[in-house]
């Protein structure tokens, strides 16, 4: 749509490419397997489903605007101070508030080259100059990130593990990043995939927040907790950042059924353990099967893998071969990785379908 010449948004807004989510439909295909948005492999936790349904008769009531019961449940589960937790309509909402509150015209936001796209979108919305720092081996480069910081830098974002690359910085590297930053630069550690990490040298950001640095950890219910559809995320932050977020967020930004579902999901016995064990097993199996088929797979600590087909044309042909079998994965052109496809770790059957389809594809003339 062309805006009316007399009515224009702030200049940076029109530089934003609208976010395109993972596809979910294929015309003419009966059975769709959606592996394009990193939703958990096991659907909705049963207790969350029940809690959500139970609130149907209470929908005339405004939610608890302070999200107190949810913050208490998160505090108990993750051993955190509930007073330092802020909940949001997905962690995307919190990311945007942080950028609008601490960034804006005349400031810079630093992120790694293949960092999560929402930082770029919200950064432009706020009017920040978004600086994308080259990576090493598709992994954030601490020295280069620090070297990119200038006097106007106010925000640095690091998804750890990162989406879409799956790469991880160990706790010591993240601590070195924080130590090298001025205190007037807010470091946001986006730990959307924290639960899936199997490496022992990892901290999702808790330690740096508790150490009193200007660091925020964001988390979500959209991945391991299987609640992407209700939009529920949260952050752990220093008291003065919590205060800012509570001034700018909508007073009822988290809806009541989402909160009920979130509390129930946290209490579902064995859910995270089962999901994480499945993910570790099938992430490894899928990675080896693709590697054996001649595809480069980047090491991932998330619930997805990044498959590199060496050329954009081959990635596109592989995507078409998957789609022909109803398998929807994520094309990576928007991340400047057109030679790659990001594939969510699904059920055992779904992973096997992907592996078989791609093995056959690599043998076919289409892979040439
Ligand atoms: C999926 C994802 C999120 C979660 O966003 P929500 O708004 O909580 O659904 C945040 N950051 C990254 C890197 C993600 O991949």
Short mmCIF file of C-alpha atoms and ligand atoms in Angstrom, two decimals:
data_model
loop_
_atom_site.label_atom_id
_atom_site.label_comp_id
_atom_site.label_asym_id
_atom_site.label_seq_id
_atom_site.Cartn_x
_atom_site.Cartn_y
_atom_site.Cartn_z
CA UNK A 1 0.00 0.00 0.00
CA UNK A 2 1.33 3.46 -0.89
CA UNK A 3 0.93 5.88 2.01
CA UNK A 4 -0.84 9.19 1.40
CA UNK A 5 1.85 11.78 0.66
CA UNK A 6 0.46 14.04 3.36
CA UNK A 7 0.59 11.29 5.96
CA UNK A 8 3.95 9.64 6.41
CA UNK A 9 5.36 7.62 9.28
CA UNK A 10 8.80 8.39 10.69
CA UNK A 11 11.37 7.78 7.93
CA UNK A 12 12.85 4.53 9.28
CA UNK A 13 9.46 2.76 9.39
CA UNK A 14 9.27 2.30 5.63
CA UNK A 15 12.67 0.61 5.64
CA UNK A 16 11.15 -2.30 7.56
CA UNK A 17 10.42 -5.50 5.68
CA UNK A 18 7.28 -6.94 7.31
CA UNK A 19 7.95 -10.13 9.31
CA UNK A 20 6.93 -13.25 7.42
CA UNK A 21 6.15 -16.19 9.70
CA UNK A 22 6.65 -19.86 8.86
CA UNK A 23 4.27 -21.14 6.19
CA UNK A 24 1.51 -23.47 7.36
CA UNK A 25 -0.52 -24.40 4.26
CA UNK A 26 0.19 -26.17 0.99
CA UNK A 27 -2.56 -26.22 -1.61
CA UNK A 28 -3.47 -29.74 -2.73
CA UNK A 29 -1.53 -31.57 0.00
CA UNK A 30 -3.58 -33.55 2.51
CA UNK A 31 -1.18 -34.08 5.35
CA UNK A 32 0.87 -31.05 6.30
CA UNK A 33 3.87 -31.36 8.61
CA UNK A 34 4.77 -27.88 9.85
CA UNK A 35 8.46 -27.65 10.73
CA UNK A 36 8.85 -23.96 9.96
CA UNK A 37 8.37 -22.14 13.28
CA UNK A 38 10.23 -24.17 15.95
CA UNK A 39 7.04 -24.99 17.84
CA UNK A 40 7.66 -27.96 20.16
CA UNK A 41 7.37 -31.52 18.81
CA UNK A 42 4.64 -32.60 21.23
CA UNK A 43 1.90 -30.00 20.83
CA UNK A 44 0.20 -28.39 23.84
CA UNK A 45 0.88 -29.66 27.37
CA UNK A 46 -2.42 -31.34 28.41
CA UNK A 47 -2.67 -29.37 31.66
CA UNK A 48 -2.30 -26.10 29.75
CA UNK A 49 -5.07 -27.08 27.37
CA UNK A 50 -7.41 -27.78 30.29
CA UNK A 51 -6.52 -24.57 32.12
CA UNK A 52 -7.10 -22.52 28.98
CA UNK A 53 -10.52 -24.09 28.38
CA UNK A 54 -11.52 -23.59 32.00
CA UNK A 55 -11.22 -19.81 31.63
CA UNK A 56 -13.85 -19.66 28.87
CA UNK A 57 -16.56 -18.76 31.37
CA UNK A 58 -14.46 -15.93 32.87
CA UNK A 59 -13.63 -14.03 29.70
CA UNK A 60 -15.65 -10.98 30.80
CA UNK A 61 -13.04 -10.36 33.53
CA UNK A 62 -9.95 -8.25 32.96
CA UNK A 63 -6.75 -10.18 33.61
CA UNK A 64 -4.45 -9.53 36.57
CA UNK A 65 -2.44 -6.64 35.11
CA UNK A 66 0.61 -7.42 37.23
CA UNK A 67 0.65 -11.10 36.16
CA UNK A 68 1.45 -11.84 39.82
CA UNK A 69 0.48 -15.57 39.89
CA UNK A 70 2.44 -16.24 36.70
CA UNK A 71 5.49 -14.35 37.97
CA UNK A 72 5.30 -16.30 41.23
CA UNK A 73 5.14 -19.60 39.31
CA UNK A 74 8.11 -18.57 37.12
CA UNK A 75 10.05 -17.47 40.20
CA UNK A 76 9.46 -20.83 41.89
CA UNK A 77 10.27 -22.85 38.79
CA UNK A 78 13.46 -21.04 37.79
CA UNK A 79 14.53 -19.89 41.29
CA UNK A 80 14.25 -16.21 40.40
CA UNK A 81 12.97 -13.14 42.22
CA UNK A 82 9.38 -12.59 40.91
CA UNK A 83 9.84 -8.83 41.47
CA UNK A 84 12.43 -8.82 38.68
CA UNK A 85 10.16 -10.61 36.18
CA UNK A 86 7.99 -8.83 33.61
CA UNK A 87 5.57 -10.83 31.45
CA UNK A 88 4.62 -9.94 27.90
CA UNK A 89 2.48 -10.82 24.91
CA UNK A 90 5.25 -13.06 23.64
CA UNK A 91 8.87 -12.10 24.24
CA UNK A 92 8.62 -10.10 20.99
CA UNK A 93 6.58 -7.52 22.89
CA UNK A 94 9.25 -7.18 25.57
CA UNK A 95 12.00 -6.91 22.96
CA UNK A 96 10.11 -4.05 21.27
CA UNK A 97 9.48 -2.20 24.54
CA UNK A 98 13.13 -2.44 25.54
CA UNK A 99 14.22 -1.01 22.20
CA UNK A 100 11.63 1.78 22.16
CA UNK A 101 12.40 2.70 25.76
CA UNK A 102 16.21 2.64 25.66
CA UNK A 103 16.90 3.20 21.94
CA UNK A 104 15.34 5.59 19.45
CA UNK A 105 16.51 8.23 16.97
CA UNK A 106 20.21 9.01 17.27
CA UNK A 107 21.09 5.72 18.99
CA UNK A 108 22.60 2.50 17.74
CA UNK A 109 21.56 -1.10 18.32
CA UNK A 110 24.22 -3.78 17.81
CA UNK A 111 23.34 -7.35 16.83
CA UNK A 112 25.16 -10.18 15.05
CA UNK A 113 24.78 -10.57 11.29
CA UNK A 114 22.37 -13.51 11.45
CA UNK A 115 20.71 -12.56 14.73
CA UNK A 116 16.95 -12.87 15.22
CA UNK A 117 15.10 -10.63 12.76
CA UNK A 118 12.81 -9.00 15.35
CA UNK A 119 15.72 -6.92 16.71
CA UNK A 120 16.14 -5.35 13.29
CA UNK A 121 12.39 -4.75 12.85
CA UNK A 122 11.85 -3.22 16.30
CA UNK A 123 15.15 -1.32 16.04
CA UNK A 124 14.04 0.38 12.83
CA UNK A 125 10.61 1.04 14.34
CA UNK A 126 12.31 2.88 17.19
CA UNK A 127 14.52 4.82 14.76
CA UNK A 128 17.77 3.19 15.90
CA UNK A 129 20.67 2.66 13.58
CA UNK A 130 20.86 -1.16 13.48
CA UNK A 131 24.43 -2.42 13.21
CA UNK A 132 24.87 -6.02 12.08
CA UNK A 133 28.23 -7.44 13.06
CA UNK A 134 29.90 -10.15 10.92
CA UNK A 135 30.02 -13.59 12.54
CA UNK A 136 32.67 -16.29 12.66
CA UNK A 137 31.40 -19.65 11.53
CA UNK A 138 27.78 -18.43 11.84
CA UNK A 139 28.46 -17.66 15.51
CA UNK A 140 28.46 -14.25 17.21
CA UNK A 141 32.01 -12.87 17.45
CA UNK A 142 32.49 -11.24 20.86
CA UNK A 143 35.49 -9.11 19.85
CA UNK A 144 33.77 -7.85 16.70
CA UNK A 145 30.56 -7.10 18.63
CA UNK A 146 32.54 -5.07 21.17
CA UNK A 147 34.48 -3.29 18.43
CA UNK A 148 31.18 -2.24 16.82
CA UNK A 149 30.08 -0.33 19.93
CA UNK A 150 30.27 3.44 19.59
CA UNK A 151 29.32 6.40 21.75
CA UNK A 152 25.72 6.26 20.51
CA UNK A 153 25.24 2.53 21.17
CA UNK A 154 22.53 1.92 23.76
CA UNK A 155 21.46 -1.66 23.06
CA UNK A 156 23.10 -4.96 22.17
CA UNK A 157 21.08 -8.08 21.36
CA UNK A 158 22.31 -11.65 21.45
CA UNK A 159 20.05 -14.64 20.93
CA UNK A 160 21.75 -17.52 22.73
CA UNK A 161 21.24 -20.08 21.22
CA UNK A 162 20.68 -18.02 18.10
CA UNK A 163 17.80 -18.48 15.70
CA UNK A 164 18.26 -19.35 12.81
CA UNK A 165 21.89 -20.52 13.11
CA UNK A 166 21.51 -22.63 16.28
CA UNK A 167 24.92 -21.41 17.49
CA UNK A 168 25.74 -20.83 21.14
CA UNK A 169 28.17 -18.69 23.10
CA UNK A 170 29.37 -20.35 26.31
CA UNK A 171 28.79 -18.54 29.62
CA UNK A 172 32.39 -17.31 29.80
CA UNK A 173 32.13 -15.65 26.37
CA UNK A 174 28.85 -13.94 27.26
CA UNK A 175 30.42 -12.73 30.52
CA UNK A 176 33.37 -11.38 28.52
CA UNK A 177 30.93 -9.59 26.22
CA UNK A 178 29.19 -7.96 29.18
CA UNK A 179 32.49 -7.06 30.84
CA UNK A 180 33.60 -5.27 27.67
CA UNK A 181 30.45 -3.15 27.43
CA UNK A 182 29.89 0.24 29.03
CA UNK A 183 27.26 0.24 31.74
CA UNK A 184 25.05 2.57 29.68
CA UNK A 185 24.64 -0.17 27.05
CA UNK A 186 21.79 -2.59 27.79
CA UNK A 187 22.69 -6.18 26.87
CA UNK A 188 19.62 -8.25 26.01
CA UNK A 189 20.18 -12.01 26.10
CA UNK A 190 17.35 -13.69 24.23
CA UNK A 191 17.19 -17.21 25.65
CA UNK A 192 14.11 -18.45 23.80
CA UNK A 193 15.73 -21.89 23.37
CA UNK A 194 17.43 -22.10 26.79
CA UNK A 195 15.73 -25.35 27.82
CA UNK A 196 17.04 -27.22 24.78
CA UNK A 197 20.71 -26.49 25.42
CA UNK A 198 22.62 -29.65 26.30
CA UNK A 199 26.08 -28.10 26.66
CA UNK A 200 27.11 -27.73 30.31
CA UNK A 201 28.99 -24.42 29.86
CA UNK A 202 25.79 -22.41 29.38
CA UNK A 203 23.98 -19.74 31.33
CA UNK A 204 20.77 -18.25 29.92
CA UNK A 205 21.57 -14.85 31.42
CA UNK A 206 20.43 -15.30 35.01
CA UNK A 207 23.94 -14.90 36.43
CA UNK A 208 24.59 -11.58 34.68
CA UNK A 209 21.21 -10.15 35.73
CA UNK A 210 21.82 -11.21 39.32
CA UNK A 211 25.33 -9.77 39.26
CA UNK A 212 23.70 -6.35 38.93
CA UNK A 213 24.85 -5.58 35.38
CA UNK A 214 22.56 -3.83 32.87
CA UNK A 215 21.57 -7.11 31.33
CA UNK A 216 18.10 -8.49 30.56
CA UNK A 217 17.25 -12.14 29.88
CA UNK A 218 14.15 -12.81 27.75
CA UNK A 219 12.35 -16.17 27.72
CA UNK A 220 9.26 -17.58 26.03
CA UNK A 221 6.47 -20.11 26.34
CA UNK A 222 6.39 -20.44 22.54
CA UNK A 223 9.02 -23.15 22.12
CA UNK A 224 9.54 -25.94 24.69
CA UNK A 225 6.27 -25.13 26.49
CA UNK A 226 4.22 -25.47 23.29
CA UNK A 227 2.20 -22.25 23.68
CA UNK A 228 3.16 -20.13 20.65
CA UNK A 229 -0.50 -19.48 19.89
CA UNK A 230 -1.37 -17.78 23.19
CA UNK A 231 1.55 -15.30 22.99
CA UNK A 232 3.36 -15.49 26.29
CA UNK A 233 6.90 -14.44 27.11
CA UNK A 234 8.79 -12.91 30.01
CA UNK A 235 12.01 -11.28 31.02
CA UNK A 236 14.29 -11.17 34.05
CA UNK A 237 15.79 -7.74 34.53
CA UNK A 238 17.35 -5.30 37.01
CA UNK A 239 14.81 -3.37 39.10
CA UNK A 240 15.29 -0.09 37.18
CA UNK A 241 14.58 -1.86 33.86
CA UNK A 242 11.53 -3.59 35.36
CA UNK A 243 10.30 -0.16 36.41
CA UNK A 244 10.67 1.19 32.85
CA UNK A 245 8.85 -1.80 31.31
CA UNK A 246 6.00 -1.46 33.80
CA UNK A 247 5.56 2.18 32.77
CA UNK A 248 5.35 1.52 29.03
CA UNK A 249 3.68 -1.88 28.61
CA UNK A 250 -0.06 -2.16 28.13
CA UNK A 251 -1.71 -2.44 31.55
CA UNK A 252 -3.30 -5.77 30.53
CA UNK A 253 -0.67 -6.91 28.01
CA UNK A 254 -0.94 -10.58 28.98
CA UNK A 255 -4.38 -12.11 28.59
CA UNK A 256 -5.99 -14.26 31.27
CA UNK A 257 -6.21 -17.61 29.43
CA UNK A 258 -2.57 -17.26 28.36
CA UNK A 259 -1.51 -16.77 31.97
CA UNK A 260 -3.57 -19.76 33.13
CA UNK A 261 -2.13 -21.93 30.36
CA UNK A 262 1.40 -20.78 31.20
CA UNK A 263 1.07 -21.58 34.90
CA UNK A 264 -0.33 -25.02 34.05
CA UNK A 265 2.42 -25.70 31.50
CA UNK A 266 5.08 -24.95 34.12
CA UNK A 267 3.44 -27.50 36.42
CA UNK A 268 3.01 -30.27 33.81
CA UNK A 269 5.06 -33.16 35.22
CA UNK A 270 7.98 -34.25 33.07
CA UNK A 271 7.05 -32.09 30.07
CA UNK A 272 10.33 -30.24 29.66
CA UNK A 273 12.43 -33.34 30.42
CA UNK A 274 10.55 -35.39 27.81
CA UNK A 275 10.75 -32.62 25.18
CA UNK A 276 14.44 -31.95 25.77
CA UNK A 277 15.41 -35.64 25.67
CA UNK A 278 13.46 -36.15 22.45
CA UNK A 279 15.00 -33.05 20.92
CA UNK A 280 18.57 -34.04 21.79
CA UNK A 281 18.03 -37.51 20.32
CA UNK A 282 16.36 -36.43 17.08
CA UNK A 283 18.41 -33.30 16.53
CA UNK A 284 21.44 -35.61 16.49
CA UNK A 285 19.77 -38.27 14.31
CA UNK A 286 18.46 -35.75 11.81
CA UNK A 287 21.84 -34.00 11.67
CA UNK A 288 23.73 -37.25 11.00
CA UNK A 289 21.23 -38.39 8.39
CA UNK A 290 21.54 -35.11 6.49
CA UNK A 291 25.31 -35.08 6.84
CA UNK A 292 25.44 -38.64 5.48
CA UNK A 293 23.34 -37.46 2.53
CA UNK A 294 25.95 -34.81 1.72
CA UNK A 295 24.30 -31.76 3.31
CA UNK A 296 26.26 -29.48 5.65
CA UNK A 297 24.51 -29.14 9.02
CA UNK A 298 25.53 -26.38 11.41
CA UNK A 299 25.82 -27.49 15.06
CA UNK A 300 22.61 -26.44 16.83
CA UNK A 301 21.68 -26.05 20.49
CA UNK A 302 18.04 -25.27 19.64
CA UNK A 303 15.05 -27.37 18.55
CA UNK A 304 15.94 -26.87 14.89
CA UNK A 305 18.83 -27.40 12.54
CA UNK A 306 20.23 -25.21 9.80
CA UNK A 307 20.89 -27.26 6.67
CA UNK A 308 23.30 -25.73 4.16
CA UNK A 309 22.85 -26.84 0.53
CA UNK A 310 25.80 -24.75 -0.74
CA UNK A 311 23.74 -22.90 -3.36
CA UNK A 312 20.45 -21.02 -3.23
CA UNK A 313 19.18 -22.98 -6.25
CA UNK A 314 19.76 -26.32 -4.53
CA UNK A 315 18.14 -25.12 -1.30
CA UNK A 316 15.13 -24.01 -3.31
CA UNK A 317 14.90 -27.38 -5.07
CA UNK A 318 15.22 -29.19 -1.72
CA UNK A 319 12.44 -27.02 -0.32
CA UNK A 320 10.25 -28.00 -3.28
CA UNK A 321 11.02 -31.71 -2.75
CA UNK A 322 10.02 -31.39 0.93
CA UNK A 323 6.85 -29.47 0.07
CA UNK A 324 5.83 -32.16 -2.41
CA UNK A 325 5.64 -34.51 0.59
CA UNK A 326 3.79 -31.97 2.75
CA UNK A 327 6.90 -31.04 4.75
CA UNK A 328 7.07 -27.29 5.40
CA UNK A 329 10.42 -25.91 6.55
CA UNK A 330 11.77 -22.35 6.65
CA UNK A 331 13.49 -20.72 3.69
CA UNK A 332 16.30 -18.42 4.85
CA UNK A 333 16.43 -15.66 2.22
CA UNK A 334 15.23 -13.10 4.78
CA UNK A 335 18.32 -13.94 6.87
CA UNK A 336 20.71 -13.59 3.91
CA UNK A 337 21.23 -17.36 3.99
CA UNK A 338 19.41 -18.35 0.77
CA UNK A 339 21.54 -21.51 0.49
CA UNK A 340 20.09 -22.80 3.78
CA UNK A 341 16.84 -24.22 5.11
CA UNK A 342 15.93 -24.17 8.80
CA UNK A 343 14.20 -27.36 9.89
CA UNK A 344 12.39 -27.76 13.22
CA UNK A 345 12.99 -31.04 15.05
CA UNK A 346 9.55 -32.68 14.94
CA UNK A 347 8.36 -36.11 16.04
CA UNK A 348 10.40 -39.22 15.25
CA UNK A 349 8.18 -39.91 12.25
CA UNK A 350 8.44 -36.34 10.97
CA UNK A 351 12.24 -36.31 11.30
CA UNK A 352 12.43 -39.62 9.44
CA UNK A 353 10.26 -38.22 6.64
CA UNK A 354 12.57 -35.20 6.31
CA UNK A 355 15.70 -37.35 6.35
CA UNK A 356 14.33 -39.80 3.76
CA UNK A 357 13.07 -37.04 1.48
CA UNK A 358 16.36 -35.14 1.56
CA UNK A 359 18.45 -38.30 1.08
CA UNK A 360 16.42 -39.10 -2.04
CA UNK A 361 16.65 -35.49 -3.17
CA UNK A 362 20.45 -35.45 -2.91
CA UNK A 363 20.57 -38.55 -5.14
CA UNK A 364 18.27 -36.97 -7.71
CA UNK A 365 19.03 -34.79 -10.72
CA UNK A 366 17.30 -31.86 -8.95
CA UNK A 367 20.25 -31.64 -6.54
CA UNK A 368 22.77 -31.10 -9.33
C1 LIG B 1 10.79 -17.90 18.79
C2 LIG B 1 11.71 -16.86 19.28
C3 LIG B 1 11.30 -15.92 20.21
C4 LIG B 1 9.95 -16.03 20.83
O1 LIG B 1 9.09 -15.06 20.48
P1 LIG B 1 7.68 -15.02 21.20
O2 LIG B 1 7.26 -13.63 20.89
O3 LIG B 1 7.88 -15.24 22.68
O4 LIG B 1 6.83 -16.08 20.59
C5 LIG B 1 12.20 -14.96 20.63
N1 LIG B 1 13.46 -14.96 20.20
C6 LIG B 1 13.91 -15.87 19.34
C7 LIG B 1 15.34 -15.87 18.94
C8 LIG B 1 13.05 -16.83 18.83
O5 LIG B 1 13.47 -17.73 17.95
#
